[in-house]
PDB file of N, CA and C in Angstrom:
ATOM      1  N   MET A   1     -25.027 -20.355   7.200  1.00  0.00           N
ATOM      2  CA  MET A   1     -25.515 -19.684   8.392  1.00  0.00           C
ATOM      3  C   MET A   1     -24.408 -19.567   9.435  1.00  0.00           C
ATOM      4  N   LYS A   2     -23.622 -20.602   9.578  1.00  0.00           N
ATOM      5  CA  LYS A   2     -22.525 -20.579  10.537  1.00  0.00           C
ATOM      6  C   LYS A   2     -21.483 -19.537  10.146  1.00  0.00           C
ATOM      7  N   ARG A   3     -21.223 -19.421   8.858  1.00  0.00           N
ATOM      8  CA  ARG A   3     -20.263 -18.443   8.368  1.00  0.00           C
ATOM      9  C   ARG A   3     -20.763 -17.021   8.614  1.00  0.00           C
ATOM     10  N   PHE A   4     -22.037 -16.787   8.434  1.00  0.00           N
ATOM     11  CA  PHE A   4     -22.628 -15.470   8.677  1.00  0.00           C
ATOM     12  C   PHE A   4     -22.475 -15.071  10.142  1.00  0.00           C
ATOM     13  N   LYS A   5     -22.697 -15.992  11.048  1.00  0.00           N
ATOM     14  CA  LYS A   5     -22.543 -15.705  12.478  1.00  0.00           C
ATOM     15  C   LYS A   5     -21.096 -15.377  12.816  1.00  0.00           C
ATOM     16  N   LEU A   6     -20.165 -16.091  12.204  1.00  0.00           N
ATOM     17  CA  LEU A   6     -18.745 -15.836  12.443  1.00  0.00           C
ATOM     18  C   LEU A   6     -18.346 -14.451  11.934  1.00  0.00           C
ATOM     19  N   ILE A   7     -18.797 -14.124  10.743  1.00  0.00           N
ATOM     20  CA  ILE A   7     -18.499 -12.806  10.173  1.00  0.00           C
ATOM     21  C   ILE A   7     -19.133 -11.711  11.018  1.00  0.00           C
ATOM     22  N   SER A   8     -20.344 -11.908  11.478  1.00  0.00           N
ATOM     23  CA  SER A   8     -21.024 -10.927  12.317  1.00  0.00           C
ATOM     24  C   SER A   8     -20.290 -10.734  13.635  1.00  0.00           C
ATOM     25  N   LEU A   9     -19.862 -11.840  14.233  1.00  0.00           N
ATOM     26  CA  LEU A   9     -19.139 -11.755  15.497  1.00  0.00           C
ATOM     27  C   LEU A   9     -17.805 -11.037  15.323  1.00  0.00           C
ATOM     28  N   LEU A  10     -17.063 -11.366  14.271  1.00  0.00           N
ATOM     29  CA  LEU A  10     -15.794 -10.697  14.010  1.00  0.00           C
ATOM     30  C   LEU A  10     -15.993  -9.207  13.735  1.00  0.00           C
ATOM     31  N   SER A  11     -17.021  -8.871  12.997  1.00  0.00           N
ATOM     32  CA  SER A  11     -17.319  -7.468  12.709  1.00  0.00           C
ATOM     33  C   SER A  11     -17.637  -6.710  13.994  1.00  0.00           C
ATOM     34  N   LEU A  12     -18.405  -7.315  14.851  1.00  0.00           N
ATOM     35  CA  LEU A  12     -18.757  -6.692  16.121  1.00  0.00           C
ATOM     36  C   LEU A  12     -17.520  -6.480  16.994  1.00  0.00           C
ATOM     37  N   ILE A  13     -16.645  -7.466  17.023  1.00  0.00           N
ATOM     38  CA  ILE A  13     -15.409  -7.345  17.800  1.00  0.00           C
ATOM     39  C   ILE A  13     -14.523  -6.232  17.245  1.00  0.00           C
ATOM     40  N   ILE A  14     -14.385  -6.173  15.928  1.00  0.00           N
ATOM     41  CA  ILE A  14     -13.556  -5.140  15.300  1.00  0.00           C
ATOM     42  C   ILE A  14     -14.130  -3.753  15.559  1.00  0.00           C
ATOM     43  N   ILE A  15     -15.426  -3.597  15.439  1.00  0.00           N
ATOM     44  CA  ILE A  15     -16.071  -2.304  15.684  1.00  0.00           C
ATOM     45  C   ILE A  15     -15.900  -1.886  17.142  1.00  0.00           C
ATOM     46  N   THR A  16     -16.027  -2.828  18.049  1.00  0.00           N
ATOM     47  CA  THR A  16     -15.845  -2.529  19.470  1.00  0.00           C
ATOM     48  C   THR A  16     -14.417  -2.079  19.764  1.00  0.00           C
ATOM     49  N   ILE A  17     -13.449  -2.788  19.202  1.00  0.00           N
ATOM     50  CA  ILE A  17     -12.045  -2.418  19.414  1.00  0.00           C
ATOM     51  C   ILE A  17     -11.769  -1.041  18.827  1.00  0.00           C
ATOM     52  N   LEU A  18     -12.265  -0.759  17.626  1.00  0.00           N
ATOM     53  CA  LEU A  18     -12.078   0.560  17.019  1.00  0.00           C
ATOM     54  C   LEU A  18     -12.711   1.659  17.864  1.00  0.00           C
ATOM     55  N   PHE A  19     -13.901   1.388  18.373  1.00  0.00           N
ATOM     56  CA  PHE A  19     -14.599   2.369  19.209  1.00  0.00           C
ATOM     57  C   PHE A  19     -13.779   2.687  20.456  1.00  0.00           C
ATOM     58  N   ILE A  20     -13.227   1.657  21.073  1.00  0.00           N
ATOM     59  CA  ILE A  20     -12.416   1.854  22.276  1.00  0.00           C
ATOM     60  C   ILE A  20     -11.141   2.620  21.944  1.00  0.00           C
ATOM     61  N   LEU A  21     -10.464   2.242  20.867  1.00  0.00           N
ATOM     62  CA  LEU A  21      -9.207   2.906  20.503  1.00  0.00           C
ATOM     63  C   LEU A  21      -9.420   4.355  20.081  1.00  0.00           C
ATOM     64  N   LEU A  22     -10.487   4.629  19.339  1.00  0.00           N
ATOM     65  CA  LEU A  22     -10.724   5.989  18.861  1.00  0.00           C
ATOM     66  C   LEU A  22     -11.173   6.935  19.966  1.00  0.00           C
ATOM     67  N   ASN A  23     -11.696   6.392  21.064  1.00  0.00           N
ATOM     68  CA  ASN A  23     -12.115   7.237  22.183  1.00  0.00           C
ATOM     69  C   ASN A  23     -11.044   7.371  23.255  1.00  0.00           C
ATOM     70  N   LYS A  24      -9.933   6.709  23.070  1.00  0.00           N
ATOM     71  CA  LYS A  24      -8.828   6.830  24.019  1.00  0.00           C
ATOM     72  C   LYS A  24      -8.278   8.248  23.960  1.00  0.00           C
ATOM     73  N   GLU A  25      -7.865   8.773  25.113  1.00  0.00           N
ATOM     74  CA  GLU A  25      -7.366  10.142  25.144  1.00  0.00           C
ATOM     75  C   GLU A  25      -5.886  10.185  24.789  1.00  0.00           C
ATOM     76  N   THR A  26      -5.535  11.232  24.084  1.00  0.00           N
ATOM     77  CA  THR A  26      -4.150  11.508  23.735  1.00  0.00           C
ATOM     78  C   THR A  26      -3.882  12.975  24.032  1.00  0.00           C
ATOM     79  N   THR A  27      -2.643  13.372  23.954  1.00  0.00           N
ATOM     80  CA  THR A  27      -2.329  14.774  24.252  1.00  0.00           C
ATOM     81  C   THR A  27      -2.003  15.530  22.974  1.00  0.00           C
ATOM     82  N   ARG A  28      -2.283  16.793  23.022  1.00  0.00           N
ATOM     83  CA  ARG A  28      -1.925  17.696  21.929  1.00  0.00           C
ATOM     84  C   ARG A  28      -1.127  18.835  22.540  1.00  0.00           C
ATOM     85  N   LYS A  29      -0.060  19.184  21.873  1.00  0.00           N
ATOM     86  CA  LYS A  29       0.791  20.277  22.337  1.00  0.00           C
ATOM     87  C   LYS A  29       0.739  21.408  21.333  1.00  0.00           C
ATOM     88  N   ILE A  30       0.568  22.623  21.853  1.00  0.00           N
ATOM     89  CA  ILE A  30       0.572  23.815  21.023  1.00  0.00           C
ATOM     90  C   ILE A  30       1.565  24.784  21.633  1.00  0.00           C
ATOM     91  N   ALA A  31       2.458  25.316  20.806  1.00  0.00           N
ATOM     92  CA  ALA A  31       3.449  26.271  21.281  1.00  0.00           C
ATOM     93  C   ALA A  31       3.119  27.651  20.737  1.00  0.00           C
ATOM     94  N   ILE A  32       2.985  28.613  21.656  1.00  0.00           N
ATOM     95  CA  ILE A  32       2.718  29.996  21.292  1.00  0.00           C
ATOM     96  C   ILE A  32       3.680  30.864  22.098  1.00  0.00           C
ATOM     97  N   ASN A  33       4.489  31.648  21.394  1.00  0.00           N
ATOM     98  CA  ASN A  33       5.461  32.532  22.036  1.00  0.00           C
ATOM     99  C   ASN A  33       6.334  31.784  23.040  1.00  0.00           C
ATOM    100  N   TYR A  34       6.863  30.682  22.617  1.00  0.00           N
ATOM    101  CA  TYR A  34       7.778  29.857  23.406  1.00  0.00           C
ATOM    102  C   TYR A  34       7.133  29.220  24.638  1.00  0.00           C
ATOM    103  N   LYS A  35       5.836  29.266  24.747  1.00  0.00           N
ATOM    104  CA  LYS A  35       5.131  28.585  25.834  1.00  0.00           C
ATOM    105  C   LYS A  35       4.407  27.392  25.234  1.00  0.00           C
ATOM    106  N   ILE A  36       4.540  26.254  25.874  1.00  0.00           N
ATOM    107  CA  ILE A  36       3.926  25.028  25.367  1.00  0.00           C
ATOM    108  C   ILE A  36       2.681  24.731  26.190  1.00  0.00           C
ATOM    109  N   PHE A  37       1.560  24.613  25.499  1.00  0.00           N
ATOM    110  CA  PHE A  37       0.301  24.245  26.126  1.00  0.00           C
ATOM    111  C   PHE A  37      -0.017  22.804  25.744  1.00  0.00           C
ATOM    112  N   GLU A  38      -0.398  22.034  26.711  1.00  0.00           N
ATOM    113  CA  GLU A  38      -0.696  20.621  26.467  1.00  0.00           C
ATOM    114  C   GLU A  38      -2.096  20.329  27.015  1.00  0.00           C
ATOM    115  N   TYR A  39      -2.919  19.703  26.199  1.00  0.00           N
ATOM    116  CA  TYR A  39      -4.242  19.309  26.670  1.00  0.00           C
ATOM    117  C   TYR A  39      -4.625  17.969  26.063  1.00  0.00           C
ATOM    118  N   LYS A  40      -5.615  17.335  26.671  1.00  0.00           N
ATOM    119  CA  LYS A  40      -6.016  15.999  26.254  1.00  0.00           C
ATOM    120  C   LYS A  40      -7.243  16.070  25.350  1.00  0.00           C
ATOM    121  N   ILE A  41      -7.192  15.277  24.279  1.00  0.00           N
ATOM    122  CA  ILE A  41      -8.325  15.145  23.368  1.00  0.00           C
ATOM    123  C   ILE A  41      -8.427  13.680  22.948  1.00  0.00           C
ATOM    124  N   PRO A  42      -9.612  13.244  22.508  1.00  0.00           N
ATOM    125  CA  PRO A  42      -9.738  11.862  22.018  1.00  0.00           C
ATOM    126  C   PRO A  42      -9.008  11.677  20.688  1.00  0.00           C
ATOM    127  N   VAL A  43      -8.619  10.452  20.416  1.00  0.00           N
ATOM    128  CA  VAL A  43      -7.870  10.139  19.199  1.00  0.00           C
ATOM    129  C   VAL A  43      -8.686  10.486  17.949  1.00  0.00           C
ATOM    130  N   HIS A  44      -9.983  10.193  17.963  1.00  0.00           N
ATOM    131  CA  HIS A  44     -10.791  10.474  16.761  1.00  0.00           C
ATOM    132  C   HIS A  44     -10.820  11.956  16.443  1.00  0.00           C
ATOM    133  N   LEU A  45     -10.798  12.818  17.452  1.00  0.00           N
ATOM    134  CA  LEU A  45     -10.777  14.256  17.211  1.00  0.00           C
ATOM    135  C   LEU A  45      -9.422  14.692  16.662  1.00  0.00           C
ATOM    136  N   LYS A  46      -8.348  14.089  17.152  1.00  0.00           N
ATOM    137  CA  LYS A  46      -7.015  14.409  16.647  1.00  0.00           C
ATOM    138  C   LYS A  46      -6.878  14.002  15.180  1.00  0.00           C
ATOM    139  N   ILE A  47      -7.411  12.847  14.815  1.00  0.00           N
ATOM    140  CA  ILE A  47      -7.395  12.396  13.420  1.00  0.00           C
ATOM    141  C   ILE A  47      -8.222  13.338  12.546  1.00  0.00           C
ATOM    142  N   ASN A  48      -9.395  13.710  13.043  1.00  0.00           N
ATOM    143  CA  ASN A  48     -10.264  14.618  12.300  1.00  0.00           C
ATOM    144  C   ASN A  48      -9.586  15.968  12.078  1.00  0.00           C
ATOM    145  N   ASP A  49      -8.954  16.504  13.111  1.00  0.00           N
ATOM    146  CA  ASP A  49      -8.244  17.773  12.972  1.00  0.00           C
ATOM    147  C   ASP A  49      -7.103  17.676  11.964  1.00  0.00           C
ATOM    148  N   PHE A  50      -6.395  16.550  11.974  1.00  0.00           N
ATOM    149  CA  PHE A  50      -5.298  16.352  11.029  1.00  0.00           C
ATOM    150  C   PHE A  50      -5.800  16.433   9.588  1.00  0.00           C
ATOM    151  N   PHE A  51      -6.888  15.704   9.282  1.00  0.00           N
ATOM    152  CA  PHE A  51      -7.407  15.719   7.912  1.00  0.00           C
ATOM    153  C   PHE A  51      -7.986  17.080   7.545  1.00  0.00           C
ATOM    154  N   ASN A  52      -8.629  17.759   8.492  1.00  0.00           N
ATOM    155  CA  ASN A  52      -9.136  19.107   8.208  1.00  0.00           C
ATOM    156  C   ASN A  52      -8.008  20.054   7.845  1.00  0.00           C
ATOM    157  N   ARG A  53      -6.914  20.025   8.626  1.00  0.00           N
ATOM    158  CA  ARG A  53      -5.762  20.863   8.314  1.00  0.00           C
ATOM    159  C   ARG A  53      -5.178  20.517   6.960  1.00  0.00           C
ATOM    160  N   HIS A  54      -5.049  19.228   6.676  1.00  0.00           N
ATOM    161  CA  HIS A  54      -4.467  18.790   5.409  1.00  0.00           C
ATOM    162  C   HIS A  54      -5.267  19.331   4.224  1.00  0.00           C
ATOM    163  N   TYR A  55      -6.585  19.155   4.256  1.00  0.00           N
ATOM    164  CA  TYR A  55      -7.400  19.594   3.124  1.00  0.00           C
ATOM    165  C   TYR A  55      -7.499  21.117   3.057  1.00  0.00           C
ATOM    166  N   ASN A  56      -7.463  21.807   4.192  1.00  0.00           N
ATOM    167  CA  ASN A  56      -7.457  23.272   4.160  1.00  0.00           C
ATOM    168  C   ASN A  56      -6.173  23.808   3.540  1.00  0.00           C
ATOM    169  N   TYR A  57      -5.032  23.218   3.917  1.00  0.00           N
ATOM    170  CA  TYR A  57      -3.769  23.652   3.315  1.00  0.00           C
ATOM    171  C   TYR A  57      -3.706  23.310   1.832  1.00  0.00           C
ATOM    172  N   GLN A  58      -4.235  22.163   1.471  1.00  0.00           N
ATOM    173  CA  GLN A  58      -4.265  21.776   0.060  1.00  0.00           C
ATOM    174  C   GLN A  58      -5.108  22.773  -0.744  1.00  0.00           C
ATOM    175  N   ASN A  59      -6.238  23.166  -0.193  1.00  0.00           N
ATOM    176  CA  ASN A  59      -7.098  24.141  -0.859  1.00  0.00           C
ATOM    177  C   ASN A  59      -6.423  25.508  -0.935  1.00  0.00           C
ATOM    178  N   LEU A  60      -5.720  25.907   0.117  1.00  0.00           N
ATOM    179  CA  LEU A  60      -5.015  27.179   0.112  1.00  0.00           C
ATOM    180  C   LEU A  60      -3.931  27.212  -0.958  1.00  0.00           C
ATOM    181  N   VAL A  61      -3.179  26.132  -1.109  1.00  0.00           N
ATOM    182  CA  VAL A  61      -2.139  26.069  -2.137  1.00  0.00           C
ATOM    183  C   VAL A  61      -2.769  26.180  -3.526  1.00  0.00           C
ATOM    184  N   LYS A  62      -3.928  25.561  -3.725  1.00  0.00           N
ATOM    185  CA  LYS A  62      -4.612  25.686  -5.021  1.00  0.00           C
ATOM    186  C   LYS A  62      -5.051  27.122  -5.279  1.00  0.00           C
ATOM    187  N   GLN A  63      -5.519  27.813  -4.237  1.00  0.00           N
ATOM    188  CA  GLN A  63      -5.940  29.210  -4.398  1.00  0.00           C
ATOM    189  C   GLN A  63      -4.749  30.120  -4.696  1.00  0.00           C
ATOM    190  N   ILE A  64      -3.629  29.856  -4.054  1.00  0.00           N
ATOM    191  CA  ILE A  64      -2.430  30.673  -4.286  1.00  0.00           C
ATOM    192  C   ILE A  64      -1.919  30.480  -5.707  1.00  0.00           C
ATOM    193  N   ASN A  65      -2.011  29.277  -6.216  1.00  0.00           N
ATOM    194  CA  ASN A  65      -1.435  28.929  -7.515  1.00  0.00           C
ATOM    195  C   ASN A  65      -2.524  28.567  -8.524  1.00  0.00           C
ATOM    196  N   THR A  66      -3.454  29.457  -8.757  1.00  0.00           N
ATOM    197  CA  THR A  66      -4.583  29.143  -9.627  1.00  0.00           C
ATOM    198  C   THR A  66      -4.190  28.884 -11.072  1.00  0.00           C
ATOM    199  N   ASN A  67      -3.214  29.611 -11.583  1.00  0.00           N
ATOM    200  CA  ASN A  67      -2.866  29.470 -13.000  1.00  0.00           C
ATOM    201  C   ASN A  67      -1.532  28.778 -13.229  1.00  0.00           C
ATOM    202  N   GLN A  68      -0.984  28.143 -12.240  1.00  0.00           N
ATOM    203  CA  GLN A  68       0.331  27.513 -12.357  1.00  0.00           C
ATOM    204  C   GLN A  68       0.200  26.014 -12.599  1.00  0.00           C
ATOM    205  N   ASN A  69       1.000  25.487 -13.497  1.00  0.00           N
ATOM    206  CA  ASN A  69       1.028  24.050 -13.764  1.00  0.00           C
ATOM    207  C   ASN A  69       2.389  23.440 -13.436  1.00  0.00           C
ATOM    208  N   ASN A  70       3.412  24.275 -13.361  1.00  0.00           N
ATOM    209  CA  ASN A  70       4.768  23.819 -13.127  1.00  0.00           C
ATOM    210  C   ASN A  70       5.024  23.706 -11.621  1.00  0.00           C
ATOM    211  N   ASP A  71       5.547  22.566 -11.170  1.00  0.00           N
ATOM    212  CA  ASP A  71       5.790  22.350  -9.746  1.00  0.00           C
ATOM    213  C   ASP A  71       6.775  23.364  -9.174  1.00  0.00           C
ATOM    214  N   LYS A  72       7.747  23.750  -9.952  1.00  0.00           N
ATOM    215  CA  LYS A  72       8.745  24.715  -9.480  1.00  0.00           C
ATOM    216  C   LYS A  72       8.083  26.049  -9.152  1.00  0.00           C
ATOM    217  N   PHE A  73       7.209  26.528 -10.022  1.00  0.00           N
ATOM    218  CA  PHE A  73       6.529  27.795  -9.790  1.00  0.00           C
ATOM    219  C   PHE A  73       5.524  27.695  -8.643  1.00  0.00           C
ATOM    220  N   ILE A  74       4.911  26.535  -8.496  1.00  0.00           N
ATOM    221  CA  ILE A  74       3.977  26.340  -7.380  1.00  0.00           C
ATOM    222  C   ILE A  74       4.727  26.447  -6.053  1.00  0.00           C
ATOM    223  N   ILE A  75       5.888  25.825  -5.966  1.00  0.00           N
ATOM    224  CA  ILE A  75       6.692  25.882  -4.744  1.00  0.00           C
ATOM    225  C   ILE A  75       7.151  27.308  -4.471  1.00  0.00           C
ATOM    226  N   LEU A  76       7.624  27.983  -5.507  1.00  0.00           N
ATOM    227  CA  LEU A  76       8.094  29.360  -5.327  1.00  0.00           C
ATOM    228  C   LEU A  76       6.959  30.301  -4.925  1.00  0.00           C
ATOM    229  N   ASN A  77       5.817  30.193  -5.574  1.00  0.00           N
ATOM    230  CA  ASN A  77       4.671  31.040  -5.229  1.00  0.00           C
ATOM    231  C   ASN A  77       4.184  30.787  -3.809  1.00  0.00           C
ATOM    232  N   THR A  78       4.145  29.519  -3.413  1.00  0.00           N
ATOM    233  CA  THR A  78       3.691  29.182  -2.073  1.00  0.00           C
ATOM    234  C   THR A  78       4.673  29.719  -1.030  1.00  0.00           C
ATOM    235  N   ALA A  79       5.969  29.561  -1.269  1.00  0.00           N
ATOM    236  CA  ALA A  79       6.978  30.088  -0.344  1.00  0.00           C
ATOM    237  C   ALA A  79       6.884  31.615  -0.256  1.00  0.00           C
ATOM    238  N   LYS A  80       6.668  32.257  -1.395  1.00  0.00           N
ATOM    239  CA  LYS A  80       6.533  33.724  -1.408  1.00  0.00           C
ATOM    240  C   LYS A  80       5.302  34.148  -0.620  1.00  0.00           C
ATOM    241  N   TRP A  81       4.191  33.440  -0.785  1.00  0.00           N
ATOM    242  CA  TRP A  81       2.968  33.754  -0.057  1.00  0.00           C
ATOM    243  C   TRP A  81       3.184  33.594   1.455  1.00  0.00           C
ATOM    244  N   VAL A  82       3.832  32.511   1.854  1.00  0.00           N
ATOM    245  CA  VAL A  82       4.106  32.278   3.280  1.00  0.00           C
ATOM    246  C   VAL A  82       4.971  33.399   3.825  1.00  0.00           C
ATOM    247  N   ASN A  83       5.987  33.801   3.091  1.00  0.00           N
ATOM    248  CA  ASN A  83       6.883  34.884   3.547  1.00  0.00           C
ATOM    249  C   ASN A  83       6.130  36.200   3.688  1.00  0.00           C
ATOM    250  N   GLN A  84       5.196  36.489   2.818  1.00  0.00           N
ATOM    251  CA  GLN A  84       4.468  37.759   2.854  1.00  0.00           C
ATOM    252  C   GLN A  84       3.326  37.762   3.882  1.00  0.00           C
ATOM    253  N   ASN A  85       2.761  36.599   4.166  1.00  0.00           N
ATOM    254  CA  ASN A  85       1.546  36.563   4.982  1.00  0.00           C
ATOM    255  C   ASN A  85       1.709  35.982   6.382  1.00  0.00           C
ATOM    256  N   ILE A  86       2.792  35.334   6.634  1.00  0.00           N
ATOM    257  CA  ILE A  86       2.941  34.709   7.955  1.00  0.00           C
ATOM    258  C   ILE A  86       4.125  35.332   8.659  1.00  0.00           C
TER     259      ILE A  86
END
């Protein structure tokens, strides 16, 4: 019983610290046409945006290279797509 209370207390402390850290504000900078825009967002939103971008780009690379198995061709196709579309 004593061990359960200790584990519960430690879990509560860890969750509280995570909640505080994830809600802390951080800045995000976006540059468009040589102008830098800076605004504040919470850390949890910045982390969420990072993973969303990562998985979207990963999915895009898979769509670009549907029939490719060779890493060299995947890199070349992706670079060609970026050059043509961006």
